[in-house]
Every structure is written in C-alpha cells, then in structure tokens.
Short mmCIF file of C-alpha atoms in Angstrom, two decimals:
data_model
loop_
_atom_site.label_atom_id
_atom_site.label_comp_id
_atom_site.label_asym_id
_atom_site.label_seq_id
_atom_site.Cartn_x
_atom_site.Cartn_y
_atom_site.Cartn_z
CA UNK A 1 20.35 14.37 -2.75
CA UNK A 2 20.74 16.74 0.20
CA UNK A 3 21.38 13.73 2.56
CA UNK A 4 23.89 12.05 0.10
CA UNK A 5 27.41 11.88 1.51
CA UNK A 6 29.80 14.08 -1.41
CA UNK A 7 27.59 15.32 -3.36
CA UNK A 8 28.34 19.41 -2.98
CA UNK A 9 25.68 21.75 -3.40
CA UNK A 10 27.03 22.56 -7.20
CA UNK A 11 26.38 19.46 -8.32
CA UNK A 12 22.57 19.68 -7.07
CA UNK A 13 21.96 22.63 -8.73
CA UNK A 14 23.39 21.36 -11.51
CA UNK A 15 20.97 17.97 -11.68
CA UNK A 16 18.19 20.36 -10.68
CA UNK A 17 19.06 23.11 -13.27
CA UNK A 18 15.93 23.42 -15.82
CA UNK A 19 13.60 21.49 -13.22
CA UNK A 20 10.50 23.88 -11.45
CA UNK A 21 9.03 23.02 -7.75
CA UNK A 22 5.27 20.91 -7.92
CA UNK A 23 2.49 21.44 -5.59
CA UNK A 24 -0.49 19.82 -6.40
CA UNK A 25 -3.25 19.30 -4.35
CA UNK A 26 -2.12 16.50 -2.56
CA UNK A 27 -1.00 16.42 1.13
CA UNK A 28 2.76 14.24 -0.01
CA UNK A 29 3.57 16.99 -2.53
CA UNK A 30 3.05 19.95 -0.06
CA UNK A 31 4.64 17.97 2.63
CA UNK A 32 8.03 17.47 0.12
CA UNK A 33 8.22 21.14 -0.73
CA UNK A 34 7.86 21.52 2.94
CA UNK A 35 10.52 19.48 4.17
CA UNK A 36 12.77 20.60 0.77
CA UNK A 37 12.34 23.89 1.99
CA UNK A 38 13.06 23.68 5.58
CA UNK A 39 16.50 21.66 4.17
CA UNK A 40 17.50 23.90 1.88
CA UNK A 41 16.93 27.47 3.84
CA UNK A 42 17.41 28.54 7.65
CA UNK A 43 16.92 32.04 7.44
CA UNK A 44 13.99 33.87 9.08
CA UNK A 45 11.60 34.22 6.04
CA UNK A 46 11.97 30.67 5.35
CA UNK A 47 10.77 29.80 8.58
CA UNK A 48 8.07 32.51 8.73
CA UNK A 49 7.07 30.56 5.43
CA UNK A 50 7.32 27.17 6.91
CA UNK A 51 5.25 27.45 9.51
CA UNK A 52 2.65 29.06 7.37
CA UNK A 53 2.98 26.83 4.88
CA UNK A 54 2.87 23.92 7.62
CA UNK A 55 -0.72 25.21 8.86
CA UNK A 56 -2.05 24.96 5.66
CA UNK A 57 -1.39 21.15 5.68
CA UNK A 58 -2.83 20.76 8.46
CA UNK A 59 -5.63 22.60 7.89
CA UNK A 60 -6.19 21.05 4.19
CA UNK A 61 -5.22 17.33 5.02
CA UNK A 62 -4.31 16.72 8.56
CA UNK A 63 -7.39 14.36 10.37
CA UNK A 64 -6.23 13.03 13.34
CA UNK A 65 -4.76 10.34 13.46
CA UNK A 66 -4.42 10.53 9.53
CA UNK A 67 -3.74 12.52 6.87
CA UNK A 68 -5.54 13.03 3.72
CA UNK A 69 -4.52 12.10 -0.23
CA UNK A 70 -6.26 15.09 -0.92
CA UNK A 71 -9.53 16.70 1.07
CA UNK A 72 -11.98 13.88 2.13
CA UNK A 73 -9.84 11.50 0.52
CA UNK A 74 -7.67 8.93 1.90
CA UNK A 75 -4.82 7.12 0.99
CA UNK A 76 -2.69 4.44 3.05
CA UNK A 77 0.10 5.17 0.69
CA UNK A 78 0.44 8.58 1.10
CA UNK A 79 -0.75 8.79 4.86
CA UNK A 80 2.76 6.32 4.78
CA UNK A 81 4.67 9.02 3.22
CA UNK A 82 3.55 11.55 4.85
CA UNK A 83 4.06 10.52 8.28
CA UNK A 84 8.24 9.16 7.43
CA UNK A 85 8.38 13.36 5.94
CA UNK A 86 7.45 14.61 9.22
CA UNK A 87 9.18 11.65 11.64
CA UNK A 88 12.40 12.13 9.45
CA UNK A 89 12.32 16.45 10.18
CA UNK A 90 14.50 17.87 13.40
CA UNK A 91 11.48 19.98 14.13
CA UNK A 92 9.75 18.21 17.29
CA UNK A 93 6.26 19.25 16.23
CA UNK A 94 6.68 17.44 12.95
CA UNK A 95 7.49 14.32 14.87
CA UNK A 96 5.11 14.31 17.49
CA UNK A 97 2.09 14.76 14.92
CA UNK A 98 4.22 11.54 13.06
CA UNK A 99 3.83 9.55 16.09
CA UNK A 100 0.30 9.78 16.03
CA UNK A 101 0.16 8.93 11.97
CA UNK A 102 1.89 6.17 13.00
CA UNK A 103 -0.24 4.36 15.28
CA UNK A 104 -2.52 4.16 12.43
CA UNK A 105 0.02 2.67 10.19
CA UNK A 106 0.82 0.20 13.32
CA UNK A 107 -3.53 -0.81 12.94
CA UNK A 108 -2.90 -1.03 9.28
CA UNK A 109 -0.32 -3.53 9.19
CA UNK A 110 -1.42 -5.66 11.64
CA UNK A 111 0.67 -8.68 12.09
CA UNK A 112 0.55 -9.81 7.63
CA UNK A 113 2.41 -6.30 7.10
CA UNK A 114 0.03 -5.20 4.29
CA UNK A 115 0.54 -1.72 5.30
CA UNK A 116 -1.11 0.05 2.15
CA UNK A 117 -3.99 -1.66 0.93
CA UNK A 118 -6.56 1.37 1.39
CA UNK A 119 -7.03 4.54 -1.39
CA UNK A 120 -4.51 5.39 -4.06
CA UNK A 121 -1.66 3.42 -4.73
CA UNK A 122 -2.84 0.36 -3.13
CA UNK A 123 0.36 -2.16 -2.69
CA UNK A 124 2.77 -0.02 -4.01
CA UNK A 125 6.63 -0.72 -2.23
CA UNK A 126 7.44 3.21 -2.04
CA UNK A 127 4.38 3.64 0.28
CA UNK A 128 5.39 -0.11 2.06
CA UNK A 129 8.80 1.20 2.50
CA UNK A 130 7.65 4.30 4.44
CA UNK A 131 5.50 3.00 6.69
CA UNK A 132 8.95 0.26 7.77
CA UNK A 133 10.89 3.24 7.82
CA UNK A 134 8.45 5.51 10.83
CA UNK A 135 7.77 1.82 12.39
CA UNK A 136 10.76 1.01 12.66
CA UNK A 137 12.01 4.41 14.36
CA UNK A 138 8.53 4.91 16.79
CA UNK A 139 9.33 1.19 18.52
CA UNK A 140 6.86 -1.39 16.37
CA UNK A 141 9.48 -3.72 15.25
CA UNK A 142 7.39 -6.20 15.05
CA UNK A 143 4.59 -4.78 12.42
CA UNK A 144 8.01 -3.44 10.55
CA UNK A 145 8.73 -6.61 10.47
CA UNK A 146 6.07 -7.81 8.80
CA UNK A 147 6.39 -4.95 5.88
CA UNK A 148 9.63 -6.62 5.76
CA UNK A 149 8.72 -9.69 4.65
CA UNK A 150 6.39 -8.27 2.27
CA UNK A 151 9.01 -6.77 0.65
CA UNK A 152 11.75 -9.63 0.54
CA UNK A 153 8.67 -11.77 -0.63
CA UNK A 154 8.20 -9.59 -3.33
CA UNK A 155 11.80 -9.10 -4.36
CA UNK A 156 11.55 -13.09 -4.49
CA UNK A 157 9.13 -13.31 -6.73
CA UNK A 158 9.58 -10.58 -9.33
CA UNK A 159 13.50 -11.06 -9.37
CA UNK A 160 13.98 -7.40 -8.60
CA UNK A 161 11.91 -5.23 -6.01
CA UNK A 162 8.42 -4.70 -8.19
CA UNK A 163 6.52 -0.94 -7.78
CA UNK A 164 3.39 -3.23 -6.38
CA UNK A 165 3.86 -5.99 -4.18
CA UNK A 166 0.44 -7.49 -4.57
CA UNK A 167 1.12 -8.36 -7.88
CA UNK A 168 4.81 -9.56 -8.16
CA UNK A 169 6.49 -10.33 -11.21
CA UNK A 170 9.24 -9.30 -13.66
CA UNK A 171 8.35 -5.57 -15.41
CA UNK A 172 7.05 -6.22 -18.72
CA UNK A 173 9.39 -4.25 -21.83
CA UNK A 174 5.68 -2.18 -22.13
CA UNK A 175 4.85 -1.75 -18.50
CA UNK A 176 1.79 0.76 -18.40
CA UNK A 177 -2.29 0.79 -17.50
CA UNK A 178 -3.24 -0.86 -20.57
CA UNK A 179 -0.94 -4.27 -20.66
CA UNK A 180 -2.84 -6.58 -18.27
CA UNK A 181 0.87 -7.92 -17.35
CA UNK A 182 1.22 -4.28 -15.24
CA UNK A 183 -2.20 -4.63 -12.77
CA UNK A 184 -1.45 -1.65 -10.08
CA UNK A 185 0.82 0.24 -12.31
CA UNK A 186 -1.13 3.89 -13.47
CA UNK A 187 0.00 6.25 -15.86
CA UNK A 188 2.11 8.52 -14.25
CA UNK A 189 4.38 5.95 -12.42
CA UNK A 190 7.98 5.41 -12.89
CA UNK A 191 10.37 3.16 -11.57
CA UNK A 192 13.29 5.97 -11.58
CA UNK A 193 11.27 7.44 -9.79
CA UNK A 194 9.01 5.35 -7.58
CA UNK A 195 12.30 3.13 -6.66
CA UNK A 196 14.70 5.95 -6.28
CA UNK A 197 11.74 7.07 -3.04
CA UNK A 198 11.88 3.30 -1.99
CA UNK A 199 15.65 3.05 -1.78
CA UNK A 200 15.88 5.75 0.24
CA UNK A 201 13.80 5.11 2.80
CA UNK A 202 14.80 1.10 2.92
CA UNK A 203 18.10 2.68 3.62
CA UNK A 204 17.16 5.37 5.84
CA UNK A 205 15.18 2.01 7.54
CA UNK A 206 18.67 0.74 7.88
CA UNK A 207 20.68 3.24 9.52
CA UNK A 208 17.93 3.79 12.76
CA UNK A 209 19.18 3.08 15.84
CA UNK A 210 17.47 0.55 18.20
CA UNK A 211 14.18 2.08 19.36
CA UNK A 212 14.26 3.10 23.09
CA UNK A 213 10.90 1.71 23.97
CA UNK A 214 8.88 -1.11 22.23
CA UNK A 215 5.29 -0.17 21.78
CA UNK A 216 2.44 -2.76 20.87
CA UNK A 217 -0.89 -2.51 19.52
CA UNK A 218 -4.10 -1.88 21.24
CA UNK A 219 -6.48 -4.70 22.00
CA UNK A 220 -9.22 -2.74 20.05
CA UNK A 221 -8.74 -2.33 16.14
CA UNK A 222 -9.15 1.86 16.06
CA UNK A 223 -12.06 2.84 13.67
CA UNK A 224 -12.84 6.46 12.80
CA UNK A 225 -15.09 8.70 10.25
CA UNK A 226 -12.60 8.18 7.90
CA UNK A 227 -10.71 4.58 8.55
CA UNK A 228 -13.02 1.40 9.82
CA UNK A 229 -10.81 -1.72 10.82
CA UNK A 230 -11.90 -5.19 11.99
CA UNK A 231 -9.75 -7.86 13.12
CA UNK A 232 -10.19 -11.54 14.33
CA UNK A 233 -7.81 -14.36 15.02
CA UNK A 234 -9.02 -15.24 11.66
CA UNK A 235 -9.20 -12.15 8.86
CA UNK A 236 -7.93 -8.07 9.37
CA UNK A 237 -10.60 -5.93 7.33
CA UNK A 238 -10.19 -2.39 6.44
CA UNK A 239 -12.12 -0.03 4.01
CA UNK A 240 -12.46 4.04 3.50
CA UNK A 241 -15.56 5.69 4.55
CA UNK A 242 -15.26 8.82 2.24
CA UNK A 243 -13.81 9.36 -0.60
CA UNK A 244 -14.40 10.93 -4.32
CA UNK A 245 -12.54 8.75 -6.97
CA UNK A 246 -13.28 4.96 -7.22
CA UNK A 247 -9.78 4.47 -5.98
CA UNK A 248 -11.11 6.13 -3.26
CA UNK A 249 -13.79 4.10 -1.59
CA UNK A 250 -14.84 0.67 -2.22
CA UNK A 251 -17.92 -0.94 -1.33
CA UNK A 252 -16.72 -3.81 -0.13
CA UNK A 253 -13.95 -3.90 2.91
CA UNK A 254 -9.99 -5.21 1.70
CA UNK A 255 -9.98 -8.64 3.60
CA UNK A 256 -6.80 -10.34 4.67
CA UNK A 257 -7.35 -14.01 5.80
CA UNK A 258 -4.97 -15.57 8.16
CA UNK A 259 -2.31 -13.80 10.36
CA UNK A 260 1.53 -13.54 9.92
CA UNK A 261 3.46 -14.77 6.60
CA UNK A 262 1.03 -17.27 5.91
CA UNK A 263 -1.66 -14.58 5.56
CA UNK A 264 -3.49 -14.02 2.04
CA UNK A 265 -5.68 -10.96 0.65
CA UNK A 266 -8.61 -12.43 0.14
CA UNK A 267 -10.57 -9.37 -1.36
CA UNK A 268 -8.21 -7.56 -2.64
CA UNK A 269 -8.14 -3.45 -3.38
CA UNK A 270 -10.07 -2.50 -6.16
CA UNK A 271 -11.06 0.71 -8.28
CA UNK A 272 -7.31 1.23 -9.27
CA UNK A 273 -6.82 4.93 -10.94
CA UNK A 274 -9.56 6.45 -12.69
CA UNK A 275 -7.77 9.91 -12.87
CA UNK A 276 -5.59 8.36 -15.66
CA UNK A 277 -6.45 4.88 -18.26
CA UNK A 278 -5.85 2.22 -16.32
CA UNK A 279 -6.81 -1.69 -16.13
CA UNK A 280 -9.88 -0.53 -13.68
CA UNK A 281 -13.04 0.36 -15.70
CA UNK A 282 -16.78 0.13 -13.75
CA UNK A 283 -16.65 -3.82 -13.76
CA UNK A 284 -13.96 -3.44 -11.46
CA UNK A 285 -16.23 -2.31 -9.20
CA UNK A 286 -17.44 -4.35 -6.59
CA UNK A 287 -20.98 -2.50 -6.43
CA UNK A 288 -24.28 -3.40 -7.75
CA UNK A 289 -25.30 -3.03 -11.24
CA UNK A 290 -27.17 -3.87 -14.34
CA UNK A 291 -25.67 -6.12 -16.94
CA UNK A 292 -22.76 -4.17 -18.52
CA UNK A 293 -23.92 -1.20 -18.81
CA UNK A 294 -25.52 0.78 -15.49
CA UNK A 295 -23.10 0.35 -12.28
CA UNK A 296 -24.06 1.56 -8.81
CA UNK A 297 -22.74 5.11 -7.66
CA UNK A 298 -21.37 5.58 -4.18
CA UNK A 299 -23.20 7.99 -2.24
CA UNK A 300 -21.75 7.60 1.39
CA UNK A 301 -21.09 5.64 4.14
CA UNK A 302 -21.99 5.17 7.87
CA UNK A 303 -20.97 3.37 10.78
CA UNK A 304 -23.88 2.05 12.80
CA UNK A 305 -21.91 0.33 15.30
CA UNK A 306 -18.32 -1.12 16.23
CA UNK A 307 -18.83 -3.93 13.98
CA UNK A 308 -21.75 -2.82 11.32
CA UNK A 309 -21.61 -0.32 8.95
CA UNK A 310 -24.29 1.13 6.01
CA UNK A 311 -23.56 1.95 2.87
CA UNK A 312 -26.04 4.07 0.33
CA UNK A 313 -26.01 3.67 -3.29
CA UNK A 314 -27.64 4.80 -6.44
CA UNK A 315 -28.20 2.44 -9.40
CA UNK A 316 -30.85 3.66 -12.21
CA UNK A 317 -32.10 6.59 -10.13
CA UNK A 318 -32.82 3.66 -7.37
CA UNK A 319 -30.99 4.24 -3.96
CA UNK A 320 -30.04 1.20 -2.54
CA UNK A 321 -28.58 0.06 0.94
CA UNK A 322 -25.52 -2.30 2.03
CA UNK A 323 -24.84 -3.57 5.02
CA UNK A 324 -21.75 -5.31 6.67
CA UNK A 325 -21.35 -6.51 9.21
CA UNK A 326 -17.96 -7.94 11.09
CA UNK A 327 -18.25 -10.72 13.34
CA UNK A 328 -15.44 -13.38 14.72
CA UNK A 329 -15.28 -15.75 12.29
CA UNK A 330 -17.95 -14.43 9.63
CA UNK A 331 -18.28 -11.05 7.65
CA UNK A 332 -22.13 -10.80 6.13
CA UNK A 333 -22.84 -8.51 3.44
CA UNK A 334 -26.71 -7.68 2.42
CA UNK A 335 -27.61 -6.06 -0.43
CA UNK A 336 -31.11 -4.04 -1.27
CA UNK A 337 -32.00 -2.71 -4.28
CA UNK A 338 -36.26 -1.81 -4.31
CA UNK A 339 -38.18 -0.96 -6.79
CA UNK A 340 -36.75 -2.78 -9.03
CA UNK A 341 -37.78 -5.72 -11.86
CA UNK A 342 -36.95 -9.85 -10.14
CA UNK A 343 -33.61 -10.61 -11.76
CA UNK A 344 -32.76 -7.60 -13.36
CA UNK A 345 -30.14 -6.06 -10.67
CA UNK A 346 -26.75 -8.27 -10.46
CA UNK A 347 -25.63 -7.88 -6.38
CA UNK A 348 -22.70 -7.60 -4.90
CA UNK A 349 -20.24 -8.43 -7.62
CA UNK A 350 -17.15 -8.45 -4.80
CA UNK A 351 -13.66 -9.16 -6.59
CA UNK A 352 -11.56 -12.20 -5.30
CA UNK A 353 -7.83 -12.59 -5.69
CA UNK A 354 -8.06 -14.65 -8.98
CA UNK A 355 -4.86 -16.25 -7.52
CA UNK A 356 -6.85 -17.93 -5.02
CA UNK A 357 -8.79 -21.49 -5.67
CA UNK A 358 -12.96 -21.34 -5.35
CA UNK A 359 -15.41 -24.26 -5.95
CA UNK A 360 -18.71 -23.82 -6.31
CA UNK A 361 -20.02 -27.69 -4.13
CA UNK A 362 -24.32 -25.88 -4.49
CA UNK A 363 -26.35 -23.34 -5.99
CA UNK A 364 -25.83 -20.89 -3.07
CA UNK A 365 -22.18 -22.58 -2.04
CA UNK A 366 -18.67 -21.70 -3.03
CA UNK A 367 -15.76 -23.02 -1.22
CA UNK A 368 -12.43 -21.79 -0.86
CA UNK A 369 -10.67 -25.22 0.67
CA UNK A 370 -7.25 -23.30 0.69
CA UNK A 371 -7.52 -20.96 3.36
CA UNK A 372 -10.85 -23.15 4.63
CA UNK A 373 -13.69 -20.15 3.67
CA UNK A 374 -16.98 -20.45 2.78
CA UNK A 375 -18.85 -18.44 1.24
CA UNK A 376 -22.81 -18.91 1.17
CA UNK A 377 -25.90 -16.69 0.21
CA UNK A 378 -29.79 -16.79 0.19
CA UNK A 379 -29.61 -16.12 -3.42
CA UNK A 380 -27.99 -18.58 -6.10
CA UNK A 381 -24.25 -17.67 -6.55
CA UNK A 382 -22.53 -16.65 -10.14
CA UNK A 383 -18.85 -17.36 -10.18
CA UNK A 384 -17.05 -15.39 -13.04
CA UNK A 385 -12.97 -16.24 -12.78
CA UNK A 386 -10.59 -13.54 -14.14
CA UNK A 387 -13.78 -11.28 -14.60
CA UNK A 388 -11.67 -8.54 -14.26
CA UNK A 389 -8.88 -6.77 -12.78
CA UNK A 390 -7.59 -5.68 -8.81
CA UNK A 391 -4.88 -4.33 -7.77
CA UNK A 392 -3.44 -7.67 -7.29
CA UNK A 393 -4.41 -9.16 -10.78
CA UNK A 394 -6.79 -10.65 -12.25
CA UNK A 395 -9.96 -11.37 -10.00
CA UNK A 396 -12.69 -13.80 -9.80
CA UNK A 397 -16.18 -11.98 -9.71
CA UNK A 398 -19.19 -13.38 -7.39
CA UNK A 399 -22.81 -12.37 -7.75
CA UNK A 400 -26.51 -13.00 -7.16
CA UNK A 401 -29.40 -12.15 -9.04
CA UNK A 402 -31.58 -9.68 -6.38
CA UNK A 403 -35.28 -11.09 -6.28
CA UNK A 404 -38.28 -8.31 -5.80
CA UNK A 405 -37.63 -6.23 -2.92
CA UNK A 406 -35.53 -9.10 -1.04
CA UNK A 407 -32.63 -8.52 1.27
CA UNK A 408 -29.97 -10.83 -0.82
CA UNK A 409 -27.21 -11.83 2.22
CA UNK A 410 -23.91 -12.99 1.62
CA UNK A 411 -22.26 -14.54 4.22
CA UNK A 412 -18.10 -15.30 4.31
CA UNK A 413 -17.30 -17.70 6.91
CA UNK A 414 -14.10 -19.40 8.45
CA UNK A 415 -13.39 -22.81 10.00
CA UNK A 416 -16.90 -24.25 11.52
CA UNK A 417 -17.49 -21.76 14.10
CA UNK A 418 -21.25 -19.95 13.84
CA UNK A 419 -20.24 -16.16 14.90
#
C-alpha cells in the first residue's frame, strides 16, 4: 500500500484501522515489520529501533548465505522472501547481505527455475515470485528466466496463476488441507493474501531496470551445514540437513531430472505442513517404517563428502543409517536397519511424482521410459501408485523388504552410462 501510486496516507489507516502488527517466530514476519517500520518512520528512535531490531534477525535467522524459516530450520520459500525484503530496502547493508541470499537462490534454481522446492511452502508462486524479483535485479536473468516459465506454465495450466505451481489446476469451491484436489495448500493460506504478495513482486519484477552486470553460476553446486546441492548434465538434487518439522527435512533429496523447460521433478517435496491438518500424514514420509503403524524418526544428518552424505534414524528404538550418494549419472541410496526380524522393516519408501509413468520389467527393476531412468535394487521392489500425497500430488510409493542385517541399495540411474 505504501508503494501504491494515490493512495494517501488516510486511506491506509483507514484499511488498517482495527488490524494489530504480527511477529511470530519466523525470520519473513520480523523482516516485514522491519521493512514496514523503516517505511513508515524516519525519525531517530525508529532507527535506533531498526537497527536493533535488524541484529536480532540476524542473530536469530541469518546463516550465511541463507536465512532461516525459523532457528535451525530452513525454508526456500521464505529464504526467497526474505532476501527481495532486504534487496528492495534503500539501506545498503540490507542489500549487500541480499546479494549474498541470492547466490543461493541463483544454486537453487538452476537452469529448470524450481526455485522453492526445499522446507515450508514447497512450490508455492509467492515464494517463486520473489526469488524472479532479487534475480532479476542482482544480474541472473537467465535463472529468472527460468522462474518465469514456471510461472507462465502454471498460469497455463490452472487457467489463473495457482498458490503452488507443482500442482497446477483450477482452485476447487472447498480449497483446504483435507480435499485431495488442494495438495500444497495448508491451513492458514489464502489467495487474498498469498496472490496479493505475488502480484506485487511480479510487478515490482517488471519495473527493474536492466541489470548493470550479468553474473553466472559457479562451476561447483555450493553445499553447506544447512543446504546440500548436486547437479549433473542429467538431474539438480537438493535436500535440508537440519530441520524440526517433517516439512522440514526429508530423507530423501528433491530430484529434478533433465535441464531447462523440459525438466521434470522426479522426487518431489514431501512432508507438507504438520503444524496444521494437511494431506501429509507419516506415509508421506519417505523414511523407513513398519507396516502402517511405526515410521522412522529423523535424528540428523551429515555430510561425509562432496557427493555422500549420512543420515541417522530411529525406527522401534532401532537407529538406523542412510546413505546417498551423488554421482554423474546415478544417485544410490542404502538403507540399514539391524537388529531387526527378515522382512519386517519396509525401506526406503521414496515418493515419485504420481504424474510420472513407472514399469516394473523384474523383481528388482522399475523403469521410467519417459525421462529414460532406471531404477534398480538388491532387494525386490514394491510399487504402490497414488500411495499417497507430495507436494505435487498424488505420488507413487517404492519399497523393499530389508533382509537380516543387509545393506538394501537402491540405485537411480540415467541413460546407459555406469557412474
């Protein structure tokens, strides 16, 4: 409202008449009142209290080069929104700590212009709009770009621009977390709202001038405690290291296949919102478990080298171990679950975009002729379609039975080659 051409300060008042300020512990909230502040009031208090208040964000949620959802937990989305906040304040500070956000958002995106697959809000356009918006002004046209297309793509397909762009389609008259028609729509989302945020930064997108100086991606993917990224001429993976929430962490990476427009999500987000009732109950998780009933618990993660991480588990009091590991054309994931009965524990249980086409051709083969993956294990393969539910839809669940104290390997391969 402040930035909208005639509308006098009586009139805000008058819209805002009734209405109290939020602050909840998340770094976008603080950030608003922030930048809401610093707007509204020049004087010397108010900028005795901004640059208090503006250490305490940093302090509570800044980790180079991101920024928290909330302490130890991150979210693409809001890193998104966070960064256009600061890029679009006059104080220079504020931008140059943008800058750096954005280079992450630039690693994110990639060249398929998923920008916000990771943490809360997973696909959502407000956070997709953002990240155009500081991409856009900081000189990466091209990864703007390809947020871009997302977008138009999605307007395409739902008839209107849709709150998540991983699952396209025209808003149901009962949109919420319990229609299965609504997959990445939570409980406190609201499209006057949510699409008020995206139209003004698609138009605050449109009014930047030409950036001075084109900037362009780093040969190596950047990885940190927080963020690990892999990318190959043939997939981009991404997944959170930390995290509290489901929606936080996954235990399986998000894996695009392909580069460009022709580029799919292959393993799509998953966990959804468990602060709220949502489509995204523990079979949504792509963890160990057994039957119905007992699912795995996250208990950390670790990066053992560039391309290999570890990931701990608990599942009946048993702590297991996951490993994956990123190579050129294959990503292997082995799961190990001791002390435990032959057939009892169902592994890995990763979530496929149900949109996508699988054939099982063996016992411990399923193909995906599509997008020309393969996906092979030591262990005989279950294939469950629309098991359950992603943030891009319905999903198609794969498992294997673990055997007694076995390392069960899955292996997810492109084209022919062997590495």
């Amino acid at each position: 409202m402040l930035d909208t051409p005639g509308l006098s300060s009586d009139t805000i008042t008058d819209i805002l008449r009734g209405t109290k300020q939020q602050c909840p512990d998340v770094a976008n909230w603080q950030m608003l009142g922030l930048i809401n502040r610093q707007k509204r009031n020049v004087g010397l208090t108010a900028k005795l209290l901004n640059l208090a208040h503006f250490a305490f964000i940093l302090f509570r949620y800044w980790r180079a080069p991101v920024f928290m959802d909330r302490p130890d937990c991150f979210s693409a989305q809001y890193h998104a929104i966070c960064a256009a906040l600061l890029s679009d304040s006059p104080n220079r500070r504020h931008q140059r700590i943008a800058n750096r956000a954005t280079e992450m958002l630039a690693q994110l995106s990639a060249t398929h212009g998923y920008v916000n697959l990771l943490g809360r809000g997973a696909g959502q356009s407000f956070g997709a709009t953002c990240g155009l918006y500081v991409l856009l002004k900081t000189g990466y046209p091209n990864e703007a770009e390809a947020i871009l297309h997302r977008l138009e793509d999605a307007l395409v397909k739902a008839g209107k621009l849709p709150l998540n762009l991983l699952s396209p389609a025209p808003l149901p008259k009962n949109p919420g977390p319990e229609n299965p028609q609504t997959p990445g729509w939570y409980s406190y989302n609201r499209h006057d709202d949510y699409l008020a945020f995206t139209g003004c930064w698609l138009l605050k997108a449109s009014q930047l001038p030409a950036p001075k100086h084109i900037r362009s991606l780093a040969s190596e993917t950047a990885s940190n405690d927080i963020v690990t990224q892999f990318s190959s001429s043939y997939y981009h993976a991404q997944m959170t290291l930390c995290g509290r929430q489901n929606f936080d962490v996954s235990a399986t990476p998000v894996i695009v296949s392909g580069q460009g427009k022709s580029a799919r999500i292959f393993l799509p987000p998953t966990g959804g919102e468990q602060d709220a009732p949502s489509l995204y109950d523990h079979a949504s998780q792509p963890r160990p478990a057994i039957g119905e009933t007992e699912f795995a618990l996250f208990l950390g993660a670790r990066q053992i080298s560039d391309n290999k991480l570890d990931i701990s588990f608990e599942l009946a009091g048993i702590v297991g171990h996951r490993t994956i590991e990123f190579q050129n054309a294959r990503v292997i994931i082995s799961d190990q679950v001791p002390d435990h009965e032959p057939g009892e524990v169902e592994l890995f249980r990763i979530l496929i975009d149900g949109n996508i086409g699988l054939t099982q051709i063996a016992e411990d083969t399923i193909i995906c002729p599509e997008l020309g993956i393969k996906l092979t294990s030591n262990a005989a393969l279950h294939m469950i379609p629309q098991a359950t539910f992603s943030a891009a839809g319905p999903a198609t669940r794969i498992s294997a039975k673990a055997g007694q104290g076995k390392c069960t390997t899955l292996t997810i391969s492109w084209g022919d080659s062997d590495a």
